[in-house]
Coordinates of C-alpha atoms in Angstrom, one line a residue:
M1 CA 13.8 27.9 3.7
K2 CA 14.0 25.4 0.9
L3 CA 15.0 21.8 1.3
S4 CA 18.6 21.2 0.7
Y5 CA 18.0 18.2 -1.6
I6 CA 16.8 20.5 -4.4
N7 CA 20.4 21.6 -5.1
S8 CA 21.5 18.0 -5.6
A9 CA 18.6 16.8 -7.6
R10 CA 20.6 16.9 -10.8
A11 CA 23.3 14.8 -9.2
L12 CA 20.7 12.2 -8.2
K13 CA 19.4 12.1 -11.8
T14 CA 22.8 11.4 -13.2
A15 CA 23.5 8.8 -10.6
L16 CA 20.4 6.9 -11.5
N17 CA 19.3 5.8 -14.9
L18 CA 16.6 8.2 -16.1
N19 CA 14.9 5.6 -18.3
D20 CA 14.6 3.4 -15.2
M21 CA 13.1 6.3 -13.3
Q22 CA 10.4 6.7 -15.9
K23 CA 9.3 3.1 -15.3
L24 CA 8.6 3.7 -11.6
K25 CA 5.5 5.1 -9.9
I26 CA 5.4 5.5 -6.1
A27 CA 2.4 5.5 -3.9
Y28 CA 3.7 6.9 -0.6
I29 CA 0.9 6.3 2.0
H30 CA 0.5 8.0 5.3
T31 CA -2.4 7.7 7.7
M32 CA -2.6 11.1 9.3
T33 CA -4.8 14.1 8.6
F34 CA -2.7 16.9 7.2
P35 CA -1.1 19.3 7.9
N36 CA 0.2 17.5 10.9
P37 CA 2.9 18.7 13.4
E38 CA 4.2 15.2 14.2
A39 CA 7.9 14.7 13.4
N40 CA 7.2 11.6 11.3
A41 CA 4.8 13.6 9.2
F42 CA 7.5 16.1 8.4
D43 CA 10.0 13.3 7.6
A44 CA 7.4 11.5 5.4
V45 CA 6.6 14.6 3.3
W46 CA 10.3 15.5 2.9
S47 CA 11.2 12.0 1.9
A48 CA 8.3 11.8 -0.6
A49 CA 9.3 15.2 -2.0
A50 CA 12.9 14.0 -2.5
L51 CA 11.7 10.9 -4.3
S52 CA 9.4 13.0 -6.6
E53 CA 12.5 14.7 -7.9
T54 CA 13.3 11.6 -10.0
V55 CA 10.2 9.4 -9.7
D56 CA 6.5 9.9 -10.3
T57 CA 5.4 10.1 -6.6
T58 CA 2.0 10.6 -5.1
F59 CA 1.7 11.3 -1.3
F60 CA -1.6 9.7 -0.2
M61 CA -3.4 10.8 3.0
P62 CA -6.9 10.3 4.3
R63 CA -7.8 14.0 4.7
V64 CA -6.2 17.4 4.2
R65 CA -7.5 20.6 5.7
V66 CA -5.6 23.1 3.5
S67 CA -4.7 23.6 -0.2
A68 CA -1.7 21.9 -1.8
D69 CA 0.2 25.2 -1.9
A70 CA -0.5 25.8 1.8
L71 CA 0.6 22.2 2.6
R72 CA 3.9 22.9 0.7
T73 CA 4.4 26.1 2.7
Y74 CA 3.7 24.4 6.0
Y75 CA 6.4 21.7 5.3
G76 CA 8.8 24.0 3.6
I77 CA 9.0 22.2 0.3
P78 CA 8.9 23.9 -3.1
D79 CA 6.2 23.7 -5.7
L80 CA 7.9 20.8 -7.5
S81 CA 6.6 17.5 -8.7
L82 CA 5.2 15.8 -5.6
Q83 CA 1.5 15.2 -5.9
F84 CA -0.7 15.3 -2.9
Q85 CA -3.8 13.1 -2.9
A86 CA -6.4 13.2 -0.2
M87 CA -9.0 10.5 -0.3
Y88 CA -11.9 13.0 -0.2
L89 CA -12.7 12.1 3.4
R90 CA -12.2 15.6 5.0
Y91 CA -15.9 16.1 5.6
F92 CA -16.2 13.1 7.8
P93 CA -16.8 14.3 11.5
D94 CA -13.7 14.1 13.7
R95 CA -15.4 12.1 16.4
F96 CA -16.0 9.2 14.0
W97 CA -12.7 9.5 12.2
P98 CA -10.6 6.8 14.0
K99 CA -13.1 4.1 13.2
F100 CA -13.7 5.4 9.7
N101 CA -10.0 5.5 9.0
A102 CA -9.4 2.0 10.2
E103 CA -12.3 0.5 8.1
Y104 CA -12.3 2.5 4.9
Y105 CA -9.1 4.4 4.1
E106 CA -7.1 1.3 3.1
K107 CA -10.1 0.0 1.1
A108 CA -10.5 3.3 -0.7
L109 CA -6.8 3.1 -1.7
L110 CA -7.1 -0.5 -2.7
S111 CA -10.0 0.4 -5.1
L112 CA -8.1 3.4 -6.5
F113 CA -4.9 1.4 -7.3
R114 CA -6.9 -1.4 -8.9
F115 CA -9.4 0.5 -11.0
H116 CA -8.0 4.0 -11.6
P117 CA -6.5 4.2 -15.1
R118 CA -3.5 6.2 -13.8
W119 CA -2.4 3.2 -11.8
M120 CA -4.1 0.3 -13.6
R121 CA -2.7 1.1 -17.0
F122 CA 0.8 2.0 -15.9
H123 CA 3.2 -0.4 -17.5
G124 CA 6.2 0.2 -15.3
N125 CA 6.9 -0.9 -11.8
R126 CA 4.5 0.4 -9.1
I127 CA 5.8 0.9 -5.6
L128 CA 3.7 0.9 -2.5
Y129 CA 5.6 2.7 0.4
V130 CA 4.1 2.6 3.9
R131 CA 5.5 3.4 7.4
D132 CA 2.6 2.6 9.7
P133 CA 2.5 -1.0 11.2
K134 CA -1.3 -1.0 10.8
E135 CA -0.9 -0.4 7.1
V136 CA 1.6 -3.3 6.9
I137 CA -1.0 -5.7 8.2
F138 CA -3.7 -4.5 5.7
W139 CA -1.4 -4.4 2.7
G140 CA 0.5 -7.5 3.6
E141 CA -2.7 -9.5 3.9
M142 CA -4.2 -7.9 0.7
R143 CA -1.2 -8.9 -1.3
K144 CA -1.7 -12.5 -0.4
S145 CA -5.3 -12.5 -1.5
Q146 CA -5.1 -10.1 -4.5
K147 CA -3.0 -11.5 -7.3
W148 CA -2.9 -8.2 -9.1
L149 CA -0.8 -6.8 -6.2
W150 CA 1.9 -9.5 -6.8
D151 CA 3.5 -7.3 -9.5
W152 CA 3.8 -4.3 -7.1
I153 CA 6.9 -3.6 -5.1
F154 CA 6.1 -3.3 -1.4
L155 CA 8.4 -1.3 0.9
Y156 CA 7.9 -0.8 4.6
E157 CA 9.8 1.8 6.6
A158 CA 9.9 0.4 10.2
H159 CA 10.5 2.8 13.2
T160 CA 9.5 0.3 15.9
P161 CA 9.5 -3.5 16.2
L162 CA 6.5 -3.8 13.8
G163 CA 4.3 -1.8 16.0
L164 CA 4.9 -4.0 19.1
D165 CA 5.9 -2.5 22.4
P166 CA 9.4 -3.8 23.3
N167 CA 8.9 -2.5 26.9
Q168 CA 6.6 -5.5 27.3
F169 CA 8.8 -8.2 25.9
Y170 CA 12.4 -7.0 25.5
G171 CA 14.9 -9.8 26.1
D172 CA 12.6 -12.4 24.6
H173 CA 11.8 -13.3 21.0
P174 CA 8.3 -11.9 20.5
F175 CA 7.6 -13.8 17.4
D176 CA 8.2 -17.2 19.0
V177 CA 4.9 -16.7 20.8
N178 CA 2.0 -18.4 19.1
E179 CA -0.6 -19.0 21.8
G180 CA -3.4 -16.7 23.0
S181 CA -4.7 -13.6 21.4
E182 CA -1.3 -11.8 21.8
G183 CA 0.5 -14.7 20.1
Q184 CA -2.0 -14.9 17.3
F185 CA -1.7 -11.1 16.7
R186 CA 2.1 -11.3 16.6
Q187 CA 2.0 -14.1 14.1
R188 CA -0.4 -12.1 12.0
V189 CA 1.9 -9.1 12.0
L190 CA 4.9 -11.3 11.1
Q191 CA 3.1 -13.0 8.2
A192 CA 1.8 -9.7 6.8
T193 CA 5.3 -8.2 7.0
L194 CA 6.8 -11.2 5.2
N195 CA 4.7 -10.2 2.2
F196 CA 6.7 -7.0 1.8
D197 CA 9.7 -7.0 -0.5
E198 CA 11.9 -4.9 1.7
I199 CA 11.9 -3.6 5.2
I200 CA 13.8 -0.4 5.8
C201 CA 15.1 0.6 9.2
N202 CA 16.6 3.9 10.3
T203 CA 18.9 2.2 12.8
Q204 CA 21.1 -0.9 12.6
T205 CA 20.0 -2.0 16.1
L206 CA 16.3 -2.3 15.0
A207 CA 17.4 -4.1 11.8
D208 CA 19.5 -6.6 13.8
D209 CA 16.8 -7.2 16.4
L210 CA 14.1 -7.8 13.7
R211 CA 16.4 -10.2 12.0
A212 CA 17.2 -12.1 15.3
W213 CA 13.6 -12.1 16.5
T214 CA 12.4 -13.7 13.2
H215 CA 15.3 -16.1 12.9
S216 CA 16.4 -14.2 9.7
K217 CA 13.0 -14.5 8.0
L218 CA 13.1 -10.7 7.9
K219 CA 16.3 -9.2 6.5
P220 CA 15.8 -5.4 7.0
R221 CA 18.0 -2.9 5.3
V222 CA 19.3 0.3 7.0
I223 CA 18.7 3.7 5.3
R224 CA 19.6 6.7 7.6
L225 CA 17.5 9.7 8.0
A226 CA 18.4 13.1 6.8
S227 CA 18.1 16.8 7.4
P228 CA 16.1 19.3 5.3
L229 CA 18.4 22.1 6.5
P230 CA 21.2 23.5 4.3
R231 CA 24.6 22.4 5.5
L232 CA 27.2 25.0 6.4
S233 CA 29.4 25.6 3.4
K234 CA 32.6 25.7 5.5
P235 CA 33.7 24.4 8.9
P236 CA 32.0 26.0 11.8
V237 CA 33.7 28.8 13.7
L238 CA 33.5 28.6 17.5
D239 CA 35.6 31.2 19.3
S240 CA 33.6 31.5 22.6
F241 CA 30.2 31.0 24.1
G242 CA 27.7 33.8 24.6
D243 CA 26.6 35.4 27.8
P244 CA 24.1 34.0 28.7
V245 CA 25.0 30.6 27.3
I246 CA 22.0 29.4 25.3
L247 CA 21.2 25.7 25.5
G248 CA 18.8 24.6 22.7
Y249 CA 16.4 21.7 22.1
I250 CA 14.4 21.6 18.9
G251 CA 11.8 18.9 18.9
T252 CA 8.7 17.5 20.5
I253 CA 8.4 18.6 24.2
D254 CA 7.5 15.6 26.3
Q255 CA 8.9 13.2 28.9
Y256 CA 9.1 10.3 26.5
R257 CA 12.0 12.1 24.9
G258 CA 13.6 13.0 28.2
V259 CA 12.9 16.8 28.0
N260 CA 12.2 16.8 31.7
I261 CA 15.9 15.8 32.3
L262 CA 17.0 18.9 30.4
L263 CA 14.8 21.1 32.6
D264 CA 15.9 19.5 35.8
A265 CA 19.6 20.0 34.8
M266 CA 19.0 23.7 34.8
R267 CA 18.8 23.6 38.6
Y268 CA 22.4 22.6 38.7
L269 CA 23.7 25.2 36.3
P270 CA 24.7 28.8 37.0
H271 CA 22.2 31.6 36.3
N272 CA 24.0 32.7 33.2
F273 CA 22.6 29.6 31.4
R274 CA 19.3 29.6 29.5
L275 CA 17.4 26.7 28.1
R276 CA 15.4 27.3 24.9
L277 CA 12.8 24.7 24.0
V278 CA 11.4 24.9 20.4
G279 CA 8.7 22.6 19.3
R280 CA 5.3 21.1 20.0
F281 CA 4.1 20.1 23.5
R282 CA 2.7 16.6 23.5
E283 CA 0.4 15.3 26.2
E284 CA 1.3 11.7 27.3
K285 CA -0.8 8.9 28.7
G286 CA -0.1 8.5 32.4
V287 CA 1.8 11.8 32.7
D288 CA 0.4 14.9 34.3
P289 CA -0.5 17.2 31.4
N290 CA 0.6 20.2 33.5
W291 CA 4.1 18.9 34.3
L292 CA 5.8 21.7 32.3
D293 CA 4.1 24.3 34.5
E294 CA 6.3 23.1 37.4
Y295 CA 9.2 24.6 35.7
T296 CA 7.7 27.7 34.0
T297 CA 6.1 28.9 37.2
D298 CA 9.1 28.2 39.5
P299 CA 10.5 31.6 40.6
E300 CA 14.1 30.1 40.3
M301 CA 13.5 28.7 36.9
K302 CA 10.9 30.7 34.9
D303 CA 13.3 33.5 33.8
R304 CA 15.9 30.9 32.6
I305 CA 13.5 28.9 30.3
E306 CA 12.3 30.0 26.9
I307 CA 9.6 28.0 25.1
R308 CA 8.6 28.6 21.5
F309 CA 5.8 26.4 20.5
E310 CA 5.4 25.1 16.9
I311 CA 7.3 27.7 15.0
P312 CA 7.2 27.6 11.2
I313 CA 9.7 25.2 9.6
R314 CA 11.4 28.1 7.9
N315 CA 12.5 29.5 11.3
V316 CA 14.1 26.3 12.5
L317 CA 17.5 27.1 11.0
A318 CA 17.7 30.4 12.8
E319 CA 16.7 28.8 16.1
I320 CA 19.5 26.3 15.8
D321 CA 22.1 28.9 14.8
N322 CA 21.2 31.1 17.7
C323 CA 22.0 28.5 20.3
D324 CA 25.5 27.9 21.8
I325 CA 25.0 24.3 22.6
L326 CA 22.4 21.9 21.4
L327 CA 20.9 19.0 23.4
Q328 CA 19.8 15.6 22.3
P329 CA 18.0 13.9 25.2
A330 CA 16.4 10.5 25.6
S331 CA 14.4 8.6 28.2
K332 CA 14.7 5.0 29.5
D333 CA 11.8 3.9 27.3
I334 CA 13.2 1.1 25.1
V335 CA 11.8 2.5 21.8
D336 CA 13.3 5.9 22.5
S337 CA 16.6 4.8 23.9
R338 CA 17.2 1.8 21.6
Y339 CA 15.6 2.5 18.3
A340 CA 15.0 6.3 17.9
T341 CA 16.9 8.4 15.5
P342 CA 15.6 11.9 16.1
Q343 CA 15.7 14.0 12.9
K344 CA 16.8 16.9 15.0
S345 CA 20.2 15.3 15.4
F346 CA 20.8 15.5 11.7
G347 CA 19.8 19.2 11.7
Y348 CA 22.1 19.9 14.6
M349 CA 25.0 18.3 12.8
V350 CA 24.6 20.0 9.4
R351 CA 24.7 23.4 11.2
G352 CA 28.0 22.5 12.9
K353 CA 27.0 23.0 16.5
P354 CA 28.5 21.4 19.6
I355 CA 26.0 18.8 20.8
V356 CA 25.5 17.1 24.2
V357 CA 23.8 13.7 23.7
A358 CA 22.1 11.2 26.0
D359 CA 24.2 8.1 26.4
V360 CA 21.8 5.5 25.1
P361 CA 22.2 2.7 22.5
C362 CA 20.6 4.3 19.5
H363 CA 22.7 7.4 19.7
K364 CA 25.9 5.4 19.6
E365 CA 25.2 4.4 16.0
L366 CA 25.4 8.1 15.0
F367 CA 27.6 9.7 17.5
Q368 CA 31.1 9.2 18.9
D369 CA 31.9 10.6 22.4
G370 CA 34.6 13.2 22.2
E371 CA 34.6 13.2 18.4
N372 CA 31.4 14.7 17.3
V373 CA 29.5 15.0 20.6
I374 CA 29.9 14.5 24.3
F375 CA 27.6 12.0 26.0
Y376 CA 25.8 12.4 29.3
P377 CA 24.2 9.7 31.5
L378 CA 20.4 9.9 32.0
D379 CA 20.7 12.1 35.1
P380 CA 20.1 15.9 35.4
R381 CA 23.2 16.6 37.6
A382 CA 25.4 14.6 35.2
L383 CA 24.0 16.5 32.3
A384 CA 24.8 19.8 34.0
D385 CA 28.3 18.6 34.7
R386 CA 28.9 17.7 31.1
I387 CA 27.6 21.1 29.9
L388 CA 29.9 22.9 32.3
F389 CA 32.8 20.8 31.2
L390 CA 32.2 21.6 27.6
V391 CA 31.9 25.4 28.3
K392 CA 35.2 25.3 30.2
H393 CA 36.9 23.5 27.3
P394 CA 36.1 25.5 24.1
N395 CA 38.7 23.6 22.1
L396 CA 36.7 20.4 22.7
A397 CA 33.5 22.2 21.8
K398 CA 35.1 23.3 18.5
K399 CA 36.4 19.8 17.9
I400 CA 33.0 18.1 18.3
A401 CA 31.2 20.8 16.3
E402 CA 33.5 20.4 13.4
G403 CA 33.4 16.6 13.7
A404 CA 29.6 16.6 13.5
W405 CA 29.7 18.9 10.5
K406 CA 32.2 16.8 8.6
Q407 CA 30.1 13.6 9.3
S408 CA 26.9 15.3 8.0
V409 CA 28.0 15.6 4.4
D410 CA 25.7 12.8 3.3
Y411 CA 22.7 13.7 5.5
T412 CA 20.6 14.9 2.6
F413 CA 17.2 13.8 1.4
S414 CA 18.6 13.3 -2.1
R415 CA 20.9 10.6 -0.7
R416 CA 18.1 9.0 1.2
A417 CA 15.8 9.0 -1.9
S418 CA 18.7 7.5 -4.0
E419 CA 19.1 4.6 -1.6
I420 CA 15.3 3.9 -1.5
I421 CA 15.1 3.9 -5.3
S422 CA 18.2 1.7 -5.5
L423 CA 16.6 -0.7 -3.1
A424 CA 13.5 -0.9 -5.4
Q425 CA 15.7 -1.5 -8.4
E426 CA 17.4 -4.4 -6.6
V427 CA 13.9 -6.0 -6.2
I428 CA 13.2 -5.4 -9.9
S429 CA 16.6 -7.0 -10.8
E430 CA 16.0 -10.0 -8.6
R431 CA 12.5 -10.5 -10.2
S432 CA 13.9 -10.3 -13.7
S433 CA 16.3 -13.1 -12.9
A434 CA 13.8 -15.3 -11.2
S435 CA 10.7 -17.1 -12.5
R436 CA 7.5 -15.0 -12.2
N437 CA 5.5 -17.5 -10.1
S438 CA 8.2 -18.4 -7.7
F439 CA 9.4 -14.9 -6.9
R440 CA 6.2 -12.8 -6.9
K441 CA 4.0 -15.2 -5.1
P442 CA 3.4 -13.8 -1.5
H443 CA 4.6 -15.6 1.6
E444 CA 2.7 -18.7 2.6
N445 CA 2.1 -19.5 6.2

């Protein structure tokens, strides 16, 4: 499987000024050891690969355990122009890695950007792109103290409220707290984030909350996620469901994402229904690591559940296409229910499948009940009822499948890359029309 953005790279180049692209250089920074099965690692590599189609882009990571070719194969990207750069730290023992990473990875990058000729002598606009809240603190504070960084463009892709846990404060304004160690930490996070030129959110809800919580000091921009899967070339055909009916979930298998609700719903469905889970099992703090065994060893359940752990990315398309109905769950955790935009949703939609979706705030930005999905409350019996209703109404299933497919026309990484580059160009334009000292000087406390 090749990423679908490749076919539209030419369109992206014509939409953007090629001369301007040659004046940009992107340092896309990630903090994981690669290859990594985390969903955000896949999204980061795919995003960076799309950016590299038009802009000189280097994907930085602390360690890599395989060759660049093997890394491209693992993530399903072609041998194009994306450059991978590990910081030569792969030999450091794993048991010491968390401390080493925190103390030295960012400093190694800082030295490279300041002294390496490839970055130091580049006369265009250098872009630093991060998506880890810890990296925001480091780079935001460095930008204030290192004047040579004032000329860089700093972009931060936020997936959570700047790394804070909204389950602890939701309903309050977290950045109004100034006292105590927690208040001091929150102010440190805010001040560092203010030294970034743009904050990118994947959901409007997160963007709105960050703006409200900071009294409009932060003004995040929304850029939607995308799917690497090729979109169906014509509307989906849905004449009937299979026997058995295959329900599919492709993604991380954990309770944080509400996968346990999918499994519990099977107890309320007829025996001609099968649930197929495709993805990586993730152990969770405070959750019995053997919880999945409760279902796979249950005599009434085990023959109705299929689990395929960590299949290659090239096989994901076939797994989606071989399901009758796809499921997008959620939990009551505020991050998952309010701010998450699972990439699996975009893959479901480009393949034109009927989707049953958890009725939580973040899903309502992307989905419309009865138009491109049907919603279910966070309850196993209710989910089973909605699935049965959909199977009994194939015309509705066809309608929502086609509605999802029509909406997915722009869910490409080339579109996402174009919006990111356009955002950087807006920063460049604003700088050119403002005085050097007043615009580029970092935020003052």
